[in-house]
Amino acid sequence: MKSKVLSLFFILYIPVATFSQNVIMSGEALYMSTFSLTNGTIMGAAIKAKKKKGNSTGVVKKSTLRDLNFNRSEALSKAIQQDFITRLSKEQPGSKGKLEKAFAGNRLRSEFDHLLTGYGYSGTNLADAMTAYLVINWQIVNGQEYNDRRGFDAVRKTIMENLLNSSALSNASNKNKQTAAEIFGYQSIIAMNTYKTLKAKGDKAGLERFKNDIDKSVKQSGMDLKTLRLTSNGFVKL
């Protein structure tokens, strides 16, 4: 699972999503927003790390738990949010006002922070954000609720180990980590709210389409969530 989990650190895929009953977001536009924001920063860090390693004596900085954290820049948050709004507005003319309302006052970010805090996690920790992303999407794809803290912690432990062994993390800047973590957060909250809304409306057809969109999107990053079971020991193959 190491390479598959780690691949999510480099390229995030966001499916067709509906935020509440008023905002419909295009999967293609969201994907483009995600790709443009993360590919240049995270992949850039990985490329620099490779060049640095090739020109050095072979000594690579070992990451520590502290490296998983980042200091949040409000200016960067606004830039990420505005990029989402701009791209989605181009994809769906007339939706700008609703999108601005959805992101206003760091609404989505605060919701994600609150969700993680409830489990003793942090929105300013890359591994914690990735854990939420995988667990939420697994629940959506499989249509199963899961609330075992031991399982969450096990997934988190695996992700932490993978990231700590990655040269990309050791060379990632504060900006790199914040960009990736916030995109994981926005995707997670949008997906979770979409799932709840469709389920509450009893829209079975829409719910199935959404689950399939999530499944296809995550598969492109290398993980088949339908072949995994979430247990107290983390993800295990069926």
PDB file of C-alpha atoms in Angstrom:
ATOM      1  CA  MET A   1       0.000   0.000   0.000  1.00  0.00           C
ATOM      2  CA  LYS A   2       3.030   2.254   0.390  1.00  0.00           C
ATOM      3  CA  SER A   3       3.387   3.400  -3.214  1.00  0.00           C
ATOM      4  CA  LYS A   4      -0.354   3.792  -3.655  1.00  0.00           C
ATOM      5  CA  VAL A   5      -0.791   5.954  -0.588  1.00  0.00           C
ATOM      6  CA  LEU A   6       2.261   7.994  -1.477  1.00  0.00           C
ATOM      7  CA  SER A   7       0.972   8.628  -4.986  1.00  0.00           C
ATOM      8  CA  LEU A   8      -1.909  10.576  -3.450  1.00  0.00           C
ATOM      9  CA  PHE A   9       0.660  13.010  -2.106  1.00  0.00           C
ATOM     10  CA  PHE A  10       1.615  13.925  -5.662  1.00  0.00           C
ATOM     11  CA  ILE A  11      -1.613  13.943  -7.663  1.00  0.00           C
ATOM     12  CA  LEU A  12      -5.111  14.340  -6.223  1.00  0.00           C
ATOM     13  CA  TYR A  13      -8.184  13.453  -8.229  1.00  0.00           C
ATOM     14  CA  ILE A  14     -11.460  15.116  -7.321  1.00  0.00           C
ATOM     15  CA  PRO A  15     -14.699  13.719  -8.748  1.00  0.00           C
ATOM     16  CA  VAL A  16     -17.983  15.342  -9.660  1.00  0.00           C
ATOM     17  CA  ALA A  17     -19.217  16.835  -6.422  1.00  0.00           C
ATOM     18  CA  THR A  18     -22.243  18.691  -5.082  1.00  0.00           C
ATOM     19  CA  PHE A  19     -21.840  21.025  -2.139  1.00  0.00           C
ATOM     20  CA  SER A  20     -25.178  21.072  -0.287  1.00  0.00           C
ATOM     21  CA  GLN A  21     -28.246  21.517  -2.458  1.00  0.00           C
ATOM     22  CA  ASN A  22     -27.172  24.779  -4.042  1.00  0.00           C
ATOM     23  CA  VAL A  23     -23.678  24.282  -5.430  1.00  0.00           C
ATOM     24  CA  ILE A  24     -22.857  21.837  -8.221  1.00  0.00           C
ATOM     25  CA  MET A  25     -19.171  21.494  -8.950  1.00  0.00           C
ATOM     26  CA  SER A  26     -17.670  20.078 -12.118  1.00  0.00           C
ATOM     27  CA  GLY A  27     -15.365  17.127 -11.639  1.00  0.00           C
ATOM     28  CA  GLU A  28     -13.164  18.190 -14.532  1.00  0.00           C
ATOM     29  CA  ALA A  29     -12.810  21.727 -13.208  1.00  0.00           C
ATOM     30  CA  LEU A  30     -12.031  20.494  -9.721  1.00  0.00           C
ATOM     31  CA  TYR A  31      -9.458  18.107 -11.075  1.00  0.00           C
ATOM     32  CA  MET A  32      -7.776  20.900 -13.016  1.00  0.00           C
ATOM     33  CA  SER A  33      -7.737  23.106  -9.924  1.00  0.00           C
ATOM     34  CA  THR A  34      -6.173  20.341  -7.916  1.00  0.00           C
ATOM     35  CA  PHE A  35      -3.632  19.393 -10.528  1.00  0.00           C
ATOM     36  CA  SER A  36      -2.471  22.943 -11.128  1.00  0.00           C
ATOM     37  CA  LEU A  37      -2.065  23.643  -7.437  1.00  0.00           C
ATOM     38  CA  THR A  38      -0.365  20.456  -6.337  1.00  0.00           C
ATOM     39  CA  ASN A  39       1.569  19.201  -9.318  1.00  0.00           C
ATOM     40  CA  GLY A  40       3.824  22.231  -9.491  1.00  0.00           C
ATOM     41  CA  THR A  41       4.473  22.446  -5.765  1.00  0.00           C
ATOM     42  CA  ILE A  42       4.727  18.874  -4.553  1.00  0.00           C
ATOM     43  CA  MET A  43       6.188  17.411  -7.719  1.00  0.00           C
ATOM     44  CA  GLY A  44       8.511  20.389  -7.884  1.00  0.00           C
ATOM     45  CA  ALA A  45       9.788  19.522  -4.432  1.00  0.00           C
ATOM     46  CA  ALA A  46      10.355  15.917  -5.488  1.00  0.00           C
ATOM     47  CA  ILE A  47      12.294  16.971  -8.595  1.00  0.00           C
ATOM     48  CA  LYS A  48      14.472  19.334  -6.587  1.00  0.00           C
ATOM     49  CA  ALA A  49      15.096  16.572  -4.062  1.00  0.00           C
ATOM     50  CA  LYS A  50      16.222  14.211  -6.830  1.00  0.00           C
ATOM     51  CA  LYS A  51      18.596  16.787  -8.300  1.00  0.00           C
ATOM     52  CA  LYS A  52      19.965  17.612  -4.884  1.00  0.00           C
ATOM     53  CA  LYS A  53      20.576  13.960  -4.148  1.00  0.00           C
ATOM     54  CA  GLY A  54      22.378  13.510  -7.447  1.00  0.00           C
ATOM     55  CA  ASN A  55      24.694  16.414  -6.755  1.00  0.00           C
ATOM     56  CA  SER A  56      25.381  15.613  -3.112  1.00  0.00           C
ATOM     57  CA  THR A  57      27.343  13.009  -1.221  1.00  0.00           C
ATOM     58  CA  GLY A  58      24.240  10.865  -0.948  1.00  0.00           C
ATOM     59  CA  VAL A  59      23.180  12.195   2.450  1.00  0.00           C
ATOM     60  CA  VAL A  60      19.430  12.740   2.514  1.00  0.00           C
ATOM     61  CA  LYS A  61      17.731  14.707   5.259  1.00  0.00           C
ATOM     62  CA  LYS A  62      15.618  12.351   7.362  1.00  0.00           C
ATOM     63  CA  SER A  63      12.124  13.619   8.008  1.00  0.00           C
ATOM     64  CA  THR A  64      10.696  13.777  11.509  1.00  0.00           C
ATOM     65  CA  LEU A  65       7.141  13.955  12.811  1.00  0.00           C
ATOM     66  CA  ARG A  66       7.544  17.703  13.005  1.00  0.00           C
ATOM     67  CA  ASP A  67       7.980  17.831   9.217  1.00  0.00           C
ATOM     68  CA  LEU A  68       4.400  16.654   8.742  1.00  0.00           C
ATOM     69  CA  ASN A  69       3.148  19.924  10.217  1.00  0.00           C
ATOM     70  CA  PHE A  70       2.996  23.327   8.572  1.00  0.00           C
ATOM     71  CA  ASN A  71       2.221  26.888   9.560  1.00  0.00           C
ATOM     72  CA  ARG A  72      -0.907  28.044   7.795  1.00  0.00           C
ATOM     73  CA  SER A  73      -0.740  31.116   5.599  1.00  0.00           C
ATOM     74  CA  GLU A  74      -4.056  32.923   5.243  1.00  0.00           C
ATOM     75  CA  ALA A  75      -2.873  34.475   1.999  1.00  0.00           C
ATOM     76  CA  LEU A  76      -2.188  31.024   0.551  1.00  0.00           C
ATOM     77  CA  SER A  77      -5.560  29.730   1.737  1.00  0.00           C
ATOM     78  CA  LYS A  78      -7.295  32.574  -0.050  1.00  0.00           C
ATOM     79  CA  ALA A  79      -5.291  31.901  -3.203  1.00  0.00           C
ATOM     80  CA  ILE A  80      -6.223  28.201  -3.190  1.00  0.00           C
ATOM     81  CA  GLN A  81      -9.882  28.990  -2.583  1.00  0.00           C
ATOM     82  CA  GLN A  82      -9.953  31.655  -5.275  1.00  0.00           C
ATOM     83  CA  ASP A  83      -8.383  29.257  -7.758  1.00  0.00           C
ATOM     84  CA  PHE A  84     -11.181  26.767  -7.087  1.00  0.00           C
ATOM     85  CA  ILE A  85     -13.819  29.476  -7.512  1.00  0.00           C
ATOM     86  CA  THR A  86     -12.287  30.878 -10.703  1.00  0.00           C
ATOM     87  CA  ARG A  87     -11.927  27.523 -12.435  1.00  0.00           C
ATOM     88  CA  LEU A  88     -15.346  26.257 -11.400  1.00  0.00           C
ATOM     89  CA  SER A  89     -16.998  29.519 -12.449  1.00  0.00           C
ATOM     90  CA  LYS A  90     -15.517  29.135 -15.929  1.00  0.00           C
ATOM     91  CA  GLU A  91     -16.840  25.594 -16.098  1.00  0.00           C
ATOM     92  CA  GLN A  92     -20.276  26.598 -14.843  1.00  0.00           C
ATOM     93  CA  PRO A  93     -21.106  30.231 -15.667  1.00  0.00           C
ATOM     94  CA  GLY A  94     -23.395  31.820 -13.116  1.00  0.00           C
ATOM     95  CA  SER A  95     -22.160  29.737 -10.209  1.00  0.00           C
ATOM     96  CA  LYS A  96     -19.578  32.208  -8.920  1.00  0.00           C
ATOM     97  CA  GLY A  97     -21.841  33.726  -6.273  1.00  0.00           C
ATOM     98  CA  LYS A  98     -22.785  30.370  -4.812  1.00  0.00           C
ATOM     99  CA  LEU A  99     -19.179  29.226  -4.840  1.00  0.00           C
ATOM    100  CA  GLU A 100     -18.000  32.360  -3.075  1.00  0.00           C
ATOM    101  CA  LYS A 101     -20.662  31.811  -0.430  1.00  0.00           C
ATOM    102  CA  ALA A 102     -19.558  28.204   0.043  1.00  0.00           C
ATOM    103  CA  PHE A 103     -15.938  29.230   0.643  1.00  0.00           C
ATOM    104  CA  ALA A 104     -16.693  32.500   2.463  1.00  0.00           C
ATOM    105  CA  GLY A 105     -15.114  33.008   5.868  1.00  0.00           C
ATOM    106  CA  ASN A 106     -13.068  29.828   5.504  1.00  0.00           C
ATOM    107  CA  ARG A 107     -16.281  27.874   5.945  1.00  0.00           C
ATOM    108  CA  LEU A 108     -15.068  24.671   4.308  1.00  0.00           C
ATOM    109  CA  ARG A 109     -11.657  24.844   5.927  1.00  0.00           C
ATOM    110  CA  SER A 110     -13.162  25.386   9.372  1.00  0.00           C
ATOM    111  CA  GLU A 111     -15.497  22.436   8.882  1.00  0.00           C
ATOM    112  CA  PHE A 112     -12.550  20.230   8.007  1.00  0.00           C
ATOM    113  CA  ASP A 113     -10.527  21.492  10.975  1.00  0.00           C
ATOM    114  CA  HIS A 114     -13.438  20.798  13.312  1.00  0.00           C
ATOM    115  CA  LEU A 115     -13.857  17.288  11.925  1.00  0.00           C
ATOM    116  CA  LEU A 116     -10.214  16.409  12.512  1.00  0.00           C
ATOM    117  CA  THR A 117     -10.081  18.011  15.950  1.00  0.00           C
ATOM    118  CA  GLY A 118     -12.849  15.661  17.044  1.00  0.00           C
ATOM    119  CA  TYR A 119     -10.428  12.762  16.566  1.00  0.00           C
ATOM    120  CA  GLY A 120      -7.411  14.482  18.033  1.00  0.00           C
ATOM    121  CA  TYR A 121      -6.016  15.263  14.579  1.00  0.00           C
ATOM    122  CA  SER A 122      -5.015  18.569  13.027  1.00  0.00           C
ATOM    123  CA  GLY A 123      -5.838  20.362   9.795  1.00  0.00           C
ATOM    124  CA  THR A 124      -2.256  21.623   9.724  1.00  0.00           C
ATOM    125  CA  ASN A 125      -0.766  18.140   9.570  1.00  0.00           C
ATOM    126  CA  LEU A 126      -0.357  16.560   6.132  1.00  0.00           C
ATOM    127  CA  ALA A 127      -0.740  12.956   7.326  1.00  0.00           C
ATOM    128  CA  ASP A 128      -3.923  13.821   9.222  1.00  0.00           C
ATOM    129  CA  ALA A 129      -5.428  15.481   6.143  1.00  0.00           C
ATOM    130  CA  MET A 130      -4.560  12.471   3.967  1.00  0.00           C
ATOM    131  CA  THR A 131      -6.080  10.117   6.545  1.00  0.00           C
ATOM    132  CA  ALA A 132      -9.376  11.985   6.451  1.00  0.00           C
ATOM    133  CA  TYR A 133      -9.330  12.002   2.654  1.00  0.00           C
ATOM    134  CA  LEU A 134      -8.892   8.233   2.387  1.00  0.00           C
ATOM    135  CA  VAL A 135     -11.283   7.282   5.180  1.00  0.00           C
ATOM    136  CA  ILE A 136     -14.082   9.582   3.987  1.00  0.00           C
ATOM    137  CA  ASN A 137     -13.777   8.440   0.392  1.00  0.00           C
ATOM    138  CA  TRP A 138     -13.664   4.791   1.432  1.00  0.00           C
ATOM    139  CA  GLN A 139     -16.925   5.212   3.351  1.00  0.00           C
ATOM    140  CA  ILE A 140     -18.584   6.910   0.383  1.00  0.00           C
ATOM    141  CA  VAL A 141     -17.454   4.390  -2.228  1.00  0.00           C
ATOM    142  CA  ASN A 142     -18.472   1.420  -0.082  1.00  0.00           C
ATOM    143  CA  GLY A 143     -21.609   3.013   1.372  1.00  0.00           C
ATOM    144  CA  GLN A 144     -20.504   2.100   4.873  1.00  0.00           C
ATOM    145  CA  GLU A 145     -20.234   4.149   8.020  1.00  0.00           C
ATOM    146  CA  TYR A 146     -17.102   3.613  10.058  1.00  0.00           C
ATOM    147  CA  ASN A 147     -16.259   5.247  13.349  1.00  0.00           C
ATOM    148  CA  ASP A 148     -13.564   3.134  14.983  1.00  0.00           C
ATOM    149  CA  ARG A 149     -10.789   5.416  16.180  1.00  0.00           C
ATOM    150  CA  ARG A 150      -8.346   2.487  16.122  1.00  0.00           C
ATOM    151  CA  GLY A 151      -8.906   2.085  12.406  1.00  0.00           C
ATOM    152  CA  PHE A 152      -8.338   5.775  11.749  1.00  0.00           C
ATOM    153  CA  ASP A 153      -5.153   5.712  13.784  1.00  0.00           C
ATOM    154  CA  ALA A 154      -3.906   2.638  11.914  1.00  0.00           C
ATOM    155  CA  VAL A 155      -4.432   4.326   8.531  1.00  0.00           C
ATOM    156  CA  ARG A 156      -2.751   7.451   9.867  1.00  0.00           C
ATOM    157  CA  LYS A 157       0.235   5.446  11.108  1.00  0.00           C
ATOM    158  CA  THR A 158       0.760   3.906   7.656  1.00  0.00           C
ATOM    159  CA  ILE A 159       0.519   7.262   5.931  1.00  0.00           C
ATOM    160  CA  MET A 160       2.909   8.854   8.406  1.00  0.00           C
ATOM    161  CA  GLU A 161       5.476   6.119   7.871  1.00  0.00           C
ATOM    162  CA  ASN A 162       5.226   6.438   4.091  1.00  0.00           C
ATOM    163  CA  LEU A 163       5.592  10.196   4.159  1.00  0.00           C
ATOM    164  CA  LEU A 164       8.462  10.153   6.628  1.00  0.00           C
ATOM    165  CA  ASN A 165      10.356   7.811   4.306  1.00  0.00           C
ATOM    166  CA  SER A 166       9.727  10.066   1.314  1.00  0.00           C
ATOM    167  CA  SER A 167      12.409  12.425   0.057  1.00  0.00           C
ATOM    168  CA  ALA A 168       9.601  14.636  -1.249  1.00  0.00           C
ATOM    169  CA  LEU A 169       8.447  15.367   2.295  1.00  0.00           C
ATOM    170  CA  SER A 170      11.920  16.202   3.533  1.00  0.00           C
ATOM    171  CA  ASN A 171      12.233  18.774   0.750  1.00  0.00           C
ATOM    172  CA  ALA A 172       8.645  20.032   0.724  1.00  0.00           C
ATOM    173  CA  SER A 173       8.183  23.631   1.792  1.00  0.00           C
ATOM    174  CA  ASN A 174       5.559  24.943   4.165  1.00  0.00           C
ATOM    175  CA  LYS A 175       3.646  26.112   1.088  1.00  0.00           C
ATOM    176  CA  ASN A 176       3.835  22.660  -0.518  1.00  0.00           C
ATOM    177  CA  LYS A 177       2.379  20.956   2.538  1.00  0.00           C
ATOM    178  CA  GLN A 178      -0.352  23.510   3.138  1.00  0.00           C
ATOM    179  CA  THR A 179      -1.453  23.382  -0.497  1.00  0.00           C
ATOM    180  CA  ALA A 180      -1.755  19.591  -0.504  1.00  0.00           C
ATOM    181  CA  ALA A 181      -3.430  19.397   2.926  1.00  0.00           C
ATOM    182  CA  GLU A 182      -6.012  22.062   2.152  1.00  0.00           C
ATOM    183  CA  ILE A 183      -6.948  20.470  -1.146  1.00  0.00           C
ATOM    184  CA  PHE A 184      -7.377  17.135   0.637  1.00  0.00           C
ATOM    185  CA  GLY A 185      -9.559  18.965   3.138  1.00  0.00           C
ATOM    186  CA  TYR A 186     -11.791  20.726   0.627  1.00  0.00           C
ATOM    187  CA  GLN A 187     -12.266  17.556  -1.385  1.00  0.00           C
ATOM    188  CA  SER A 188     -13.104  15.571   1.745  1.00  0.00           C
ATOM    189  CA  ILE A 189     -15.679  18.029   3.064  1.00  0.00           C
ATOM    190  CA  ILE A 190     -17.303  18.583  -0.333  1.00  0.00           C
ATOM    191  CA  ALA A 191     -17.537  14.824  -0.893  1.00  0.00           C
ATOM    192  CA  MET A 192     -18.899  14.179   2.594  1.00  0.00           C
ATOM    193  CA  ASN A 193     -21.552  16.900   2.307  1.00  0.00           C
ATOM    194  CA  THR A 194     -22.512  15.720  -1.150  1.00  0.00           C
ATOM    195  CA  TYR A 195     -22.993  12.152   0.062  1.00  0.00           C
ATOM    196  CA  LYS A 196     -25.118  13.266   3.013  1.00  0.00           C
ATOM    197  CA  THR A 197     -27.261  15.535   0.832  1.00  0.00           C
ATOM    198  CA  LEU A 198     -27.946  12.891  -1.812  1.00  0.00           C
ATOM    199  CA  LYS A 199     -28.705  10.310   0.860  1.00  0.00           C
ATOM    200  CA  ALA A 200     -31.068  12.639   2.725  1.00  0.00           C
ATOM    201  CA  LYS A 201     -32.911  13.429  -0.514  1.00  0.00           C
ATOM    202  CA  GLY A 202     -33.302   9.733  -1.250  1.00  0.00           C
ATOM    203  CA  ASP A 203     -31.677  10.240  -4.640  1.00  0.00           C
ATOM    204  CA  LYS A 204     -30.529   6.671  -5.167  1.00  0.00           C
ATOM    205  CA  ALA A 205     -29.541   7.167  -8.795  1.00  0.00           C
ATOM    206  CA  GLY A 206     -27.578  10.321  -8.007  1.00  0.00           C
ATOM    207  CA  LEU A 207     -25.946   8.620  -5.040  1.00  0.00           C
ATOM    208  CA  GLU A 208     -24.772   5.701  -7.152  1.00  0.00           C
ATOM    209  CA  ARG A 209     -23.385   8.020  -9.817  1.00  0.00           C
ATOM    210  CA  PHE A 210     -21.539   9.995  -7.172  1.00  0.00           C
ATOM    211  CA  LYS A 211     -20.096   6.864  -5.546  1.00  0.00           C
ATOM    212  CA  ASN A 212     -18.904   5.668  -8.945  1.00  0.00           C
ATOM    213  CA  ASP A 213     -17.322   9.048  -9.674  1.00  0.00           C
ATOM    214  CA  ILE A 214     -15.425   8.924  -6.385  1.00  0.00           C
ATOM    215  CA  ASP A 215     -14.359   5.341  -7.043  1.00  0.00           C
ATOM    216  CA  LYS A 216     -13.050   6.093 -10.551  1.00  0.00           C
ATOM    217  CA  SER A 217     -11.233   9.195  -9.390  1.00  0.00           C
ATOM    218  CA  VAL A 218      -9.373   7.535  -6.533  1.00  0.00           C
ATOM    219  CA  LYS A 219      -8.539   4.558  -8.763  1.00  0.00           C
ATOM    220  CA  GLN A 220      -6.641   6.925 -11.048  1.00  0.00           C
ATOM    221  CA  SER A 221      -4.329   7.670  -8.141  1.00  0.00           C
ATOM    222  CA  GLY A 222      -3.612   3.973  -7.683  1.00  0.00           C
ATOM    223  CA  MET A 223      -6.035   2.848  -4.981  1.00  0.00           C
ATOM    224  CA  ASP A 224      -9.084   0.652  -5.523  1.00  0.00           C
ATOM    225  CA  LEU A 225     -11.204   1.410  -2.476  1.00  0.00           C
ATOM    226  CA  LYS A 226     -13.685  -1.348  -3.329  1.00  0.00           C
ATOM    227  CA  THR A 227     -10.984  -3.972  -2.857  1.00  0.00           C
ATOM    228  CA  LEU A 228     -10.129  -2.739   0.639  1.00  0.00           C
ATOM    229  CA  ARG A 229     -11.755  -3.271   3.991  1.00  0.00           C
ATOM    230  CA  LEU A 230     -11.304  -0.741   6.763  1.00  0.00           C
ATOM    231  CA  THR A 231     -10.564  -2.463  10.069  1.00  0.00           C
ATOM    232  CA  SER A 232      -9.060  -1.657  13.433  1.00  0.00           C
ATOM    233  CA  ASN A 233      -5.722  -2.529  11.789  1.00  0.00           C
ATOM    234  CA  GLY A 234      -6.295  -0.066   8.948  1.00  0.00           C
ATOM    235  CA  PHE A 235      -6.927  -0.982   5.316  1.00  0.00           C
ATOM    236  CA  VAL A 236      -6.694  -4.662   4.441  1.00  0.00           C
ATOM    237  CA  LYS A 237      -7.295  -6.445   1.152  1.00  0.00           C
ATOM    238  CA  LEU A 238     -10.622  -8.244   0.759  1.00  0.00           C
TER     239      LEU A 238
END
